[in-house]
Tab-separated table of C-alpha atoms in Angstrom:
chain	number	residue	atom	x	y	z
A	1	SER	CA	130.931	104.204	103.830
A	2	PRO	CA	130.659	102.550	107.259
A	3	LYS	CA	131.140	105.965	108.820
A	4	SER	CA	128.116	107.492	107.096
A	5	GLY	CA	124.442	107.147	107.991
A	6	SER	CA	121.621	105.553	106.060
A	7	VAL	CA	117.900	105.069	106.484
A	8	ILE	CA	115.315	102.664	105.142
A	9	ASP	CA	112.175	104.756	105.426
A	10	MET	CA	108.480	104.477	104.505
A	11	THR	CA	108.014	108.187	103.764
A	12	GLY	CA	109.319	110.474	101.103
A	13	VAL	CA	108.997	112.939	98.211
A	14	PRO	CA	108.490	115.897	98.122
A	15	LEU	CA	109.107	116.366	101.815
A	16	PRO	CA	112.402	118.043	102.863
A	17	GLY	CA	115.089	115.509	103.650
A	18	LYS	CA	113.031	112.533	102.411
A	19	GLY	CA	114.665	111.105	99.305
A	20	ASP	CA	114.261	107.372	99.985
A	21	TRP	CA	110.742	106.938	98.599
A	22	PHE	CA	111.131	104.742	95.519
A	23	PHE	CA	110.098	101.642	97.436
A	24	THR	CA	108.018	102.277	100.590
A	25	PRO	CA	109.371	100.137	102.023
A	26	THR	CA	111.937	97.611	100.939
A	27	PRO	CA	112.843	94.940	103.441
A	28	PHE	CA	114.363	96.549	106.570
A	29	PHE	CA	117.787	95.205	105.736
A	30	TYR	CA	121.369	96.476	105.267
A	31	ALA	CA	124.096	94.652	103.360
A	32	LEU	CA	127.642	95.330	104.696
A	33	GLN	CA	130.631	94.517	102.529
A	34	THR	CA	133.729	93.102	104.246
A	35	THR	CA	137.080	92.181	102.705
A	36	ARG	CA	135.958	88.597	102.164
A	37	GLU	CA	132.157	88.490	101.962
A	38	TRP	CA	128.877	90.306	102.611
A	39	VAL	CA	127.048	90.443	105.934
A	40	GLY	CA	123.353	91.108	105.891
A	41	VAL	CA	121.673	92.739	108.909
A	42	GLY	CA	117.869	92.593	108.796
A	43	VAL	CA	114.893	93.132	111.064
A	44	GLU	CA	113.015	89.850	111.654
A	45	THR	CA	109.587	90.817	113.025
A	46	ARG	CA	106.623	88.715	114.043
A	47	PRO	CA	103.173	89.321	112.538
A	48	ASN	CA	101.293	92.416	113.888
A	49	GLU	CA	104.519	93.906	115.393
A	50	HIS	CA	105.766	96.059	112.483
A	51	GLN	CA	104.851	99.272	114.352
A	52	PHE	CA	107.909	101.238	113.178
A	53	THR	CA	108.410	103.629	110.213
A	54	GLU	CA	112.148	103.423	109.627
A	55	PHE	CA	115.286	101.353	110.198
A	56	VAL	CA	118.369	103.582	110.671
A	57	TYR	CA	122.072	102.766	110.338
A	58	HIS	CA	124.101	105.173	112.467
A	59	GLY	CA	127.665	105.086	111.187
A	60	GLY	CA	130.900	105.708	113.030
A	61	PRO	CA	133.715	103.797	114.713
A	62	ASN	CA	131.040	101.927	116.658
A	63	PHE	CA	127.960	101.810	114.487
A	64	TYR	CA	124.482	101.117	115.839
A	65	LEU	CA	120.972	100.504	114.481
A	66	SER	CA	117.592	101.858	115.523
A	67	LEU	CA	113.887	101.523	114.735
A	68	SER	CA	111.560	104.515	114.860
A	69	TYR	CA	108.325	103.717	116.764
A	70	GLU	CA	107.352	107.379	117.123
A	71	GLY	CA	105.464	106.896	120.365
A	72	TYR	CA	102.566	104.694	119.209
A	73	THR	CA	103.530	101.389	120.889
A	74	GLN	CA	102.149	100.956	124.377
A	75	VAL	CA	104.298	98.855	126.764
A	76	ASP	CA	102.806	97.159	129.828
A	77	GLY	CA	105.646	95.659	131.830
A	78	HIS	CA	107.983	94.545	129.042
A	79	TYR	CA	108.183	94.541	125.244
A	80	ASP	CA	110.167	92.273	122.964
A	81	LEU	CA	111.839	94.166	120.175
A	82	PRO	CA	112.202	92.411	116.811
A	83	ALA	CA	115.196	90.161	116.298
A	84	LEU	CA	118.163	91.234	114.228
A	85	GLY	CA	119.165	88.485	111.800
A	86	PHE	CA	122.710	88.221	110.471
A	87	ASP	CA	123.223	86.483	107.134
A	88	PHE	CA	126.535	85.785	105.404
A	89	ALA	CA	126.814	85.497	101.625
A	90	ASP	CA	129.044	86.043	98.599
A	91	ASN	CA	127.138	89.122	97.413
A	92	GLU	CA	124.484	91.572	98.646
A	93	TYR	CA	121.603	89.956	96.750
A	94	GLN	CA	122.323	86.510	98.223
A	95	ALA	CA	122.355	88.095	101.673
A	96	LEU	CA	119.034	89.787	100.971
A	97	ALA	CA	117.538	86.498	99.814
A	98	ALA	CA	118.648	84.812	103.019
A	99	HIS	CA	117.056	87.596	105.062
A	100	VAL	CA	113.743	87.365	103.165
A	101	ASP	CA	113.711	83.589	103.672
A	102	ALA	CA	114.303	83.957	107.427
A	103	LEU	CA	111.715	86.705	107.749
A	104	SER	CA	109.127	84.751	105.764
A	105	ARG	CA	109.529	81.795	108.121
A	106	LYS	CA	109.042	84.071	111.131
A	107	LEU	CA	105.898	85.646	109.537
A	108	GLY	CA	104.567	82.134	109.045
A	109	ALA	CA	100.774	81.861	109.350
A	110	SER	CA	100.205	85.536	108.543
A	111	ARG	CA	100.878	84.875	104.831
A	112	PRO	CA	99.007	84.736	102.635
A	113	ILE	CA	95.581	86.281	103.290
A	114	GLN	CA	94.337	84.118	100.433
A	115	GLN	CA	95.835	82.549	97.404
A	116	TYR	CA	94.591	84.021	94.132
A	117	HIS	CA	95.399	82.594	90.755
A	118	MET	CA	97.459	84.813	88.471
A	119	ALA	CA	95.327	85.866	85.526
A	120	LYS	CA	96.922	85.601	82.092
A	121	TRP	CA	96.116	89.216	81.268
A	122	TRP	CA	98.249	90.445	84.178
A	123	HIS	CA	101.308	89.701	82.023
A	124	GLU	CA	100.220	91.976	79.154
A	125	PRO	CA	102.246	95.103	78.203
A	126	ILE	CA	101.108	98.222	80.000
A	127	PHE	CA	100.264	101.705	78.731
A	128	CYS	CA	100.054	104.365	81.409
A	129	GLY	CA	98.875	107.759	80.357
A	130	TRP	CA	100.912	109.798	82.831
A	131	GLY	CA	103.851	110.661	80.536
A	132	SER	CA	101.488	111.809	77.790
A	133	GLN	CA	99.437	113.777	80.298
A	134	CYS	CA	102.676	115.586	81.235
A	135	GLN	CA	103.404	116.300	77.592
A	136	GLU	CA	99.871	117.697	77.014
A	137	ALA	CA	100.160	119.784	80.184
A	138	LYS	CA	103.496	121.161	79.048
A	139	GLU	CA	101.981	122.266	75.724
A	140	LEU	CA	98.834	123.741	77.385
A	141	LYS	CA	100.696	125.196	80.375
A	142	LEU	CA	98.449	123.331	82.793
A	143	PRO	CA	99.045	121.031	85.760
A	144	ALA	CA	99.511	117.445	84.534
A	145	PRO	CA	96.608	116.018	86.667
A	146	SER	CA	94.202	118.337	84.821
A	147	CYS	CA	95.014	116.380	81.655
A	148	SER	CA	93.542	113.119	82.859
A	149	ARG	CA	90.588	113.434	80.449
A	150	GLN	CA	88.522	110.940	78.567
A	151	ALA	CA	88.942	112.790	75.266
A	152	LEU	CA	92.707	112.804	75.647
A	153	TYR	CA	92.852	109.090	76.566
A	154	ASP	CA	90.710	108.282	73.547
A	155	ASP	CA	93.230	110.170	71.468
A	156	PHE	CA	96.194	108.405	73.137
A	157	ILE	CA	94.691	104.984	72.324
A	158	GLU	CA	93.810	106.028	68.750
A	159	LYS	CA	97.367	107.185	68.097
A	160	LEU	CA	98.854	103.991	69.520
A	161	THR	CA	96.444	101.933	67.413
A	162	LYS	CA	97.602	103.722	64.252
A	163	GLN	CA	101.123	102.588	65.076
A	164	ASP	CA	99.952	98.994	65.503
A	165	LEU	CA	100.494	99.126	69.260
A	166	SER	CA	97.845	97.491	71.414
A	167	PRO	CA	98.654	97.425	75.138
A	168	GLY	CA	96.881	94.722	77.132
A	169	ILE	CA	96.583	97.005	80.181
A	170	VAL	CA	95.650	100.703	80.157
A	171	VAL	CA	96.242	102.778	83.294
A	172	ILE	CA	94.140	105.918	83.779
A	173	ASP	CA	96.380	108.155	85.841
A	174	ASP	CA	96.113	111.192	88.137
A	175	LYS	CA	93.483	112.864	88.434
A	176	TRP	CA	90.430	111.094	86.980
A	177	GLN	CA	88.584	111.506	90.306
A	178	GLN	CA	86.837	114.473	91.900
A	179	THR	CA	88.687	113.926	95.180
A	180	TYR	CA	91.446	111.581	96.145
A	181	GLY	CA	89.674	110.384	99.243
A	182	GLU	CA	86.408	109.314	97.626
A	183	ASN	CA	87.491	108.244	94.125
A	184	ILE	CA	84.311	109.274	92.326
A	185	ALA	CA	84.825	110.023	88.640
A	186	ASP	CA	85.069	113.696	87.696
A	187	GLN	CA	82.359	113.962	85.091
A	188	ASP	CA	83.775	117.182	83.659
A	189	LYS	CA	86.869	115.239	82.627
A	190	TRP	CA	85.419	111.715	82.369
A	191	PRO	CA	81.795	112.123	81.277
A	192	ASP	CA	81.487	108.375	80.708
A	193	LEU	CA	84.166	106.421	82.560
A	194	PRO	CA	82.175	103.129	82.356
A	195	GLY	CA	81.836	103.638	78.610
A	196	PHE	CA	85.527	104.207	78.116
A	197	ILE	CA	86.339	101.068	80.134
A	198	GLU	CA	83.767	99.056	78.136
A	199	SER	CA	85.304	100.213	74.883
A	200	ARG	CA	88.713	98.954	76.121
A	201	HIS	CA	87.128	95.636	77.132
A	202	GLN	CA	85.687	95.244	73.658
A	203	GLU	CA	89.243	95.558	72.275
A	204	GLY	CA	90.512	92.856	74.642
A	205	GLN	CA	92.175	95.310	76.996
A	206	ARG	CA	91.903	95.765	80.776
A	207	VAL	CA	91.849	99.067	82.694
A	208	LEU	CA	93.507	100.006	85.982
A	209	LEU	CA	92.518	103.115	87.938
A	210	TRP	CA	95.259	105.191	89.590
A	211	LEU	CA	94.766	105.725	93.359
A	212	LYS	CA	96.556	108.240	95.524
A	213	ALA	CA	97.290	106.594	98.860
A	214	TRP	CA	96.772	108.465	102.111
A	215	ASP	CA	95.338	111.667	100.616
A	216	PRO	CA	92.361	112.779	102.782
A	217	GLU	CA	90.885	115.127	100.151
A	218	GLY	CA	87.057	115.091	100.392
A	219	LEU	CA	86.822	112.987	103.560
A	220	PRO	CA	85.115	113.817	106.893
A	221	ILE	CA	87.593	114.684	109.626
A	222	ASP	CA	86.573	111.651	111.750
A	223	GLU	CA	87.828	109.309	109.011
A	224	CYS	CA	91.268	110.871	108.985
A	225	ILE	CA	94.503	110.726	110.914
A	226	GLN	CA	94.958	114.184	112.433
A	227	ASN	CA	97.935	116.085	113.669
A	228	CYS	CA	98.063	117.665	117.143
A	229	ALA	CA	96.309	120.773	115.707
A	230	GLY	CA	93.396	118.648	114.558
A	231	LEU	CA	94.212	119.015	110.868
A	232	PRO	CA	93.691	115.963	108.591
A	233	ILE	CA	97.003	114.430	107.535
A	234	ALA	CA	95.818	111.201	105.898
A	235	PHE	CA	92.859	108.898	105.675
A	236	ASP	CA	92.699	106.406	108.552
A	237	PRO	CA	92.523	102.753	107.576
A	238	THR	CA	91.999	101.846	111.227
A	239	SER	CA	88.699	103.796	111.240
A	240	PRO	CA	85.654	101.526	110.741
A	241	ARG	CA	83.883	104.398	108.971
A	242	PHE	CA	86.727	104.896	106.514
A	243	GLU	CA	87.024	101.177	105.970
A	244	LYS	CA	83.374	101.036	104.974
A	245	ARG	CA	83.827	104.011	102.678
A	246	LEU	CA	86.898	102.426	101.054
A	247	ARG	CA	85.090	99.107	100.543
A	248	ASP	CA	82.107	100.869	99.021
A	249	SER	CA	84.452	102.837	96.787
A	250	VAL	CA	86.192	99.691	95.566
A	251	LYS	CA	82.822	98.118	94.797
A	252	ARG	CA	81.845	101.188	92.746
A	253	MET	CA	85.113	101.186	90.815
A	254	LEU	CA	85.243	97.464	90.021
A	255	SER	CA	81.681	96.157	89.883
A	256	GLU	CA	79.776	95.734	86.614
A	257	ASP	CA	77.099	98.141	87.770
A	258	GLY	CA	79.762	100.680	88.616
A	259	TYR	CA	82.808	101.662	86.534
A	260	ASN	CA	83.810	97.978	85.879
A	261	ALA	CA	87.563	98.631	86.041
A	262	ASP	CA	89.950	95.745	86.439
A	263	GLY	CA	92.231	96.817	89.300
A	264	PHE	CA	94.356	99.575	90.744
A	265	LYS	CA	97.697	101.236	90.441
A	266	ILE	CA	98.397	102.527	93.952
A	267	ASP	CA	100.725	105.511	94.106
A	268	PHE	CA	102.026	107.921	96.778
A	269	THR	CA	102.403	105.245	99.437
A	270	ALA	CA	105.376	107.378	100.602
A	271	ARG	CA	102.817	109.841	102.037
A	272	ILE	CA	102.086	107.483	104.911
A	273	PRO	CA	101.767	109.495	108.127
A	274	SER	CA	104.918	109.744	110.256
A	275	GLY	CA	105.864	111.624	113.411
A	276	PRO	CA	104.601	111.734	116.996
A	277	GLY	CA	101.413	113.157	118.295
A	278	MET	CA	98.956	112.036	115.575
A	279	ARG	CA	95.374	111.170	116.420
A	280	LYS	CA	93.924	107.988	114.957
A	281	PHE	CA	91.273	105.396	115.673
A	282	GLY	CA	93.226	102.138	115.993
A	283	ARG	CA	96.623	101.027	117.259
A	284	GLN	CA	98.400	100.301	113.928
A	285	TRP	CA	101.328	102.433	112.903
A	286	GLY	CA	104.254	102.187	110.526
A	287	LEU	CA	104.252	99.103	108.365
A	288	GLU	CA	101.203	97.806	110.186
A	289	LEU	CA	99.254	100.905	109.044
A	290	MET	CA	100.355	100.203	105.445
A	291	LYS	CA	99.219	96.627	105.761
A	292	ALA	CA	95.849	97.715	107.174
A	293	TYR	CA	95.217	99.948	104.091
A	294	LEU	CA	96.337	97.476	101.461
A	295	ALA	CA	94.506	94.617	103.121
A	296	ILE	CA	91.173	96.442	102.959
A	297	LEU	CA	91.695	97.376	99.347
A	298	TYR	CA	92.987	93.975	98.315
A	299	THR	CA	90.388	91.809	100.010
A	300	GLU	CA	87.476	93.920	98.781
A	301	ALA	CA	88.884	94.023	95.231
A	302	LYS	CA	89.189	90.262	95.144
A	303	ARG	CA	85.690	89.826	96.579
A	304	ILE	CA	84.238	91.941	93.797
A	305	LYS	CA	86.454	90.722	90.988
A	306	PRO	CA	88.776	87.758	91.786
A	307	ASP	CA	91.122	88.539	88.903
A	308	ALA	CA	91.479	92.219	89.818
A	309	LEU	CA	95.084	93.338	89.652
A	310	ILE	CA	96.587	95.304	92.568
A	311	MET	CA	99.829	97.109	91.879
A	312	SER	CA	101.963	99.120	94.338
A	313	HIS	CA	105.610	99.994	94.985
A	314	THR	CA	105.858	98.322	98.419
A	315	PRO	CA	108.137	95.272	98.030
A	316	HIS	CA	108.299	94.126	101.632
A	317	PRO	CA	107.626	90.388	102.384
A	318	TYR	CA	105.009	91.296	105.024
A	319	LEU	CA	102.938	92.894	102.253
A	320	SER	CA	103.297	90.093	99.748
A	321	ASP	CA	99.822	88.820	100.401
A	322	VAL	CA	98.144	92.177	99.638
A	323	LEU	CA	99.598	92.906	96.215
A	324	ASP	CA	99.921	91.208	92.840
A	325	MET	CA	102.467	93.405	91.082
A	326	ILE	CA	105.384	95.575	92.135
A	327	ARG	CA	105.882	98.787	90.217
A	328	LEU	CA	109.541	99.810	90.015
A	329	ASN	CA	108.387	103.439	90.433
A	330	ASP	CA	109.604	106.653	88.895
A	331	ILE	CA	112.982	106.681	87.223
A	332	ASN	CA	115.697	108.661	88.991
A	333	THR	CA	117.099	110.718	86.157
A	334	GLY	CA	120.233	111.566	88.187
A	335	LYS	CA	121.322	107.907	88.076
A	336	ASP	CA	122.236	105.393	85.382
A	337	VAL	CA	118.753	104.262	84.352
A	338	VAL	CA	119.687	100.701	83.346
A	339	ALA	CA	121.765	100.033	86.483
A	340	ALA	CA	119.211	101.594	88.831
A	341	MET	CA	116.147	99.816	87.416
A	342	THR	CA	117.972	96.504	87.191
A	343	HIS	CA	118.863	96.884	90.869
A	344	ARG	CA	115.262	97.707	91.817
A	345	ALA	CA	113.974	94.728	89.857
A	346	ARG	CA	116.366	92.397	91.613
A	347	VAL	CA	115.370	93.750	95.052
A	348	ALA	CA	111.620	93.474	94.272
A	349	SER	CA	111.918	89.944	92.853
A	350	ILE	CA	113.763	88.756	95.977
A	351	ALA	CA	111.461	90.541	98.418
A	352	CYS	CA	108.178	89.417	96.813
A	353	PRO	CA	109.086	86.538	94.472
A	354	GLN	CA	105.432	85.728	93.662
A	355	ALA	CA	104.690	89.241	92.427
A	356	LEU	CA	104.929	90.408	88.827
A	357	ILE	CA	106.974	93.495	88.031
A	358	ASP	CA	105.821	96.617	86.209
A	359	THR	CA	108.991	98.147	84.828
A	360	ASP	CA	107.705	101.697	84.678
A	361	ASN	CA	108.958	104.244	82.154
A	362	TRP	CA	108.762	107.775	83.590
A	363	PRO	CA	110.398	110.247	83.825
A	364	ILE	CA	113.288	109.715	81.408
A	365	THR	CA	116.328	111.858	80.768
A	366	ASP	CA	116.012	111.822	76.994
A	367	LYS	CA	114.917	109.703	74.058
A	368	SER	CA	118.229	107.886	73.842
A	369	SER	CA	117.897	106.736	77.487
A	370	TRP	CA	114.280	105.825	76.838
A	371	ARG	CA	115.224	103.595	73.909
A	372	GLU	CA	117.943	101.920	75.973
A	373	TYR	CA	115.571	101.213	78.821
A	374	THR	CA	112.775	100.051	76.501
A	375	LYS	CA	115.058	97.350	75.149
A	376	LEU	CA	115.775	96.140	78.667
A	377	GLN	CA	112.242	96.089	80.106
A	378	ALA	CA	111.159	92.609	79.056
A	379	SER	CA	114.184	91.075	80.794
A	380	LEU	CA	113.176	92.728	84.083
A	381	GLY	CA	109.406	92.331	84.052
A	382	ILE	CA	106.400	93.586	82.101
A	383	PRO	CA	107.099	96.249	79.406
A	384	SER	CA	105.536	99.565	80.273
A	385	LEU	CA	104.960	102.583	77.965
A	386	TYR	CA	104.235	106.109	79.163
A	387	TYR	CA	104.616	108.076	75.955
A	388	VAL	CA	102.481	108.351	72.810
A	389	THR	CA	104.029	111.091	70.664
A	390	HIS	CA	106.803	112.821	72.631
A	391	ILE	CA	109.219	112.409	75.486
A	392	ASP	CA	107.816	115.012	77.836
A	393	SER	CA	111.112	115.927	79.591
A	394	THR	CA	112.833	117.004	76.354
A	395	GLY	CA	109.983	117.452	73.850
A	396	GLU	CA	111.648	114.935	71.477
A	397	ALA	CA	109.096	113.423	69.078
A	398	LEU	CA	108.748	109.688	68.676
A	399	ASP	CA	109.424	108.587	65.091
A	400	LEU	CA	108.664	105.422	63.100
A	401	SER	CA	111.829	103.679	64.442
A	402	ASP	CA	110.723	104.355	68.025
A	403	TYR	CA	107.315	102.768	67.417
A	404	GLU	CA	108.969	99.860	65.695
A	405	LEU	CA	111.192	99.364	68.766
A	406	VAL	CA	108.166	99.170	71.098
A	407	ARG	CA	106.328	96.820	68.692
A	408	SER	CA	109.374	94.556	68.491
A	409	VAL	CA	109.872	94.453	72.278
A	410	TRP	CA	106.205	93.780	72.903
A	411	ASN	CA	105.937	91.102	70.192
A	412	ASP	CA	109.015	89.257	71.411
A	413	TYR	CA	107.792	89.512	74.983
A	414	ARG	CA	104.374	88.173	74.166
A	415	LYS	CA	105.844	85.189	72.365
A	416	LEU	CA	107.420	84.096	75.639
A	417	GLN	CA	104.242	84.358	77.740
């Protein structure tokens, strides 16, 4: 309703009042429906000036729009705010496409950092262990991250193989690492991470490591963004010391004399710091802070392994040069799954048209919904499987017809690649 409010925000779950975290962020753009057409209103920002965290529509008889800078932009004399672009179209997606085109022209020379060729293996069906970790945790009455274990992942792969299912990409999910800030393998859970990855390589598969964005666990305080009480809130990508640590970490995770993984699934980007009074090293804030983090990770990954795959759920055109794949993110079980994920895929493909799409597959309401969405995945992007034996939310077991469905979808999809 025009009288209600709405926000396009970079932060989210599980913070109170923050439910807009599925994409962090989308384009800062609203589509307004009139009696005859759609009017798009979008923020058109020049490079290095995305210092805000949210774009707010304040409804009412006389609506207005605002950007949240949160006190981190210094003004000496005058400051030019971003332009608001108005685009007219027959539907909301055409209006969004017009906005992305206009914004991309304004960004101009900032894109891309470097052109990397899309590797053929990037298109392969994905198996992510998170759903099965959740099922194991449910049975063992443990936190799901504690079930990121080499023995369990070996078992997951073995069970899929017995059903003649061979994903081209395997994602090792939360929490394979000792601490989120350092990303060193937890040897109690992963006694031989390089050996596991090598065994996948021998089977023609690639392995992505799950990373938790912004978490400062295990980091020195001077490499972190701190609140006014001096407590670490997030790692600080503007800190030269953290940048060196992150680049060294990427080298360890991707190089042949390290773990030899093939890329990253970046999660929890919605935990980006927000609010006034934070202490940090550099000037970047908001979307510029996100760009700083992803740029370090992306450029170092490509330096070490040019075909490394970088996946995130940040479909904004300004970030299109620091990602290869957009993940549609967790399913909202309170919405129609097919309609919601179709909408997300359309938004992502318009915002970052060069990026591939990981269709995701977790959580799901029940097996019937899972089957319906599995059939749709290949039409939206790359098929993605999160379950091996059971749907964790309901405990429903997968049967022979379910495995046959996945085989059929994957086989048909691969024929078209």
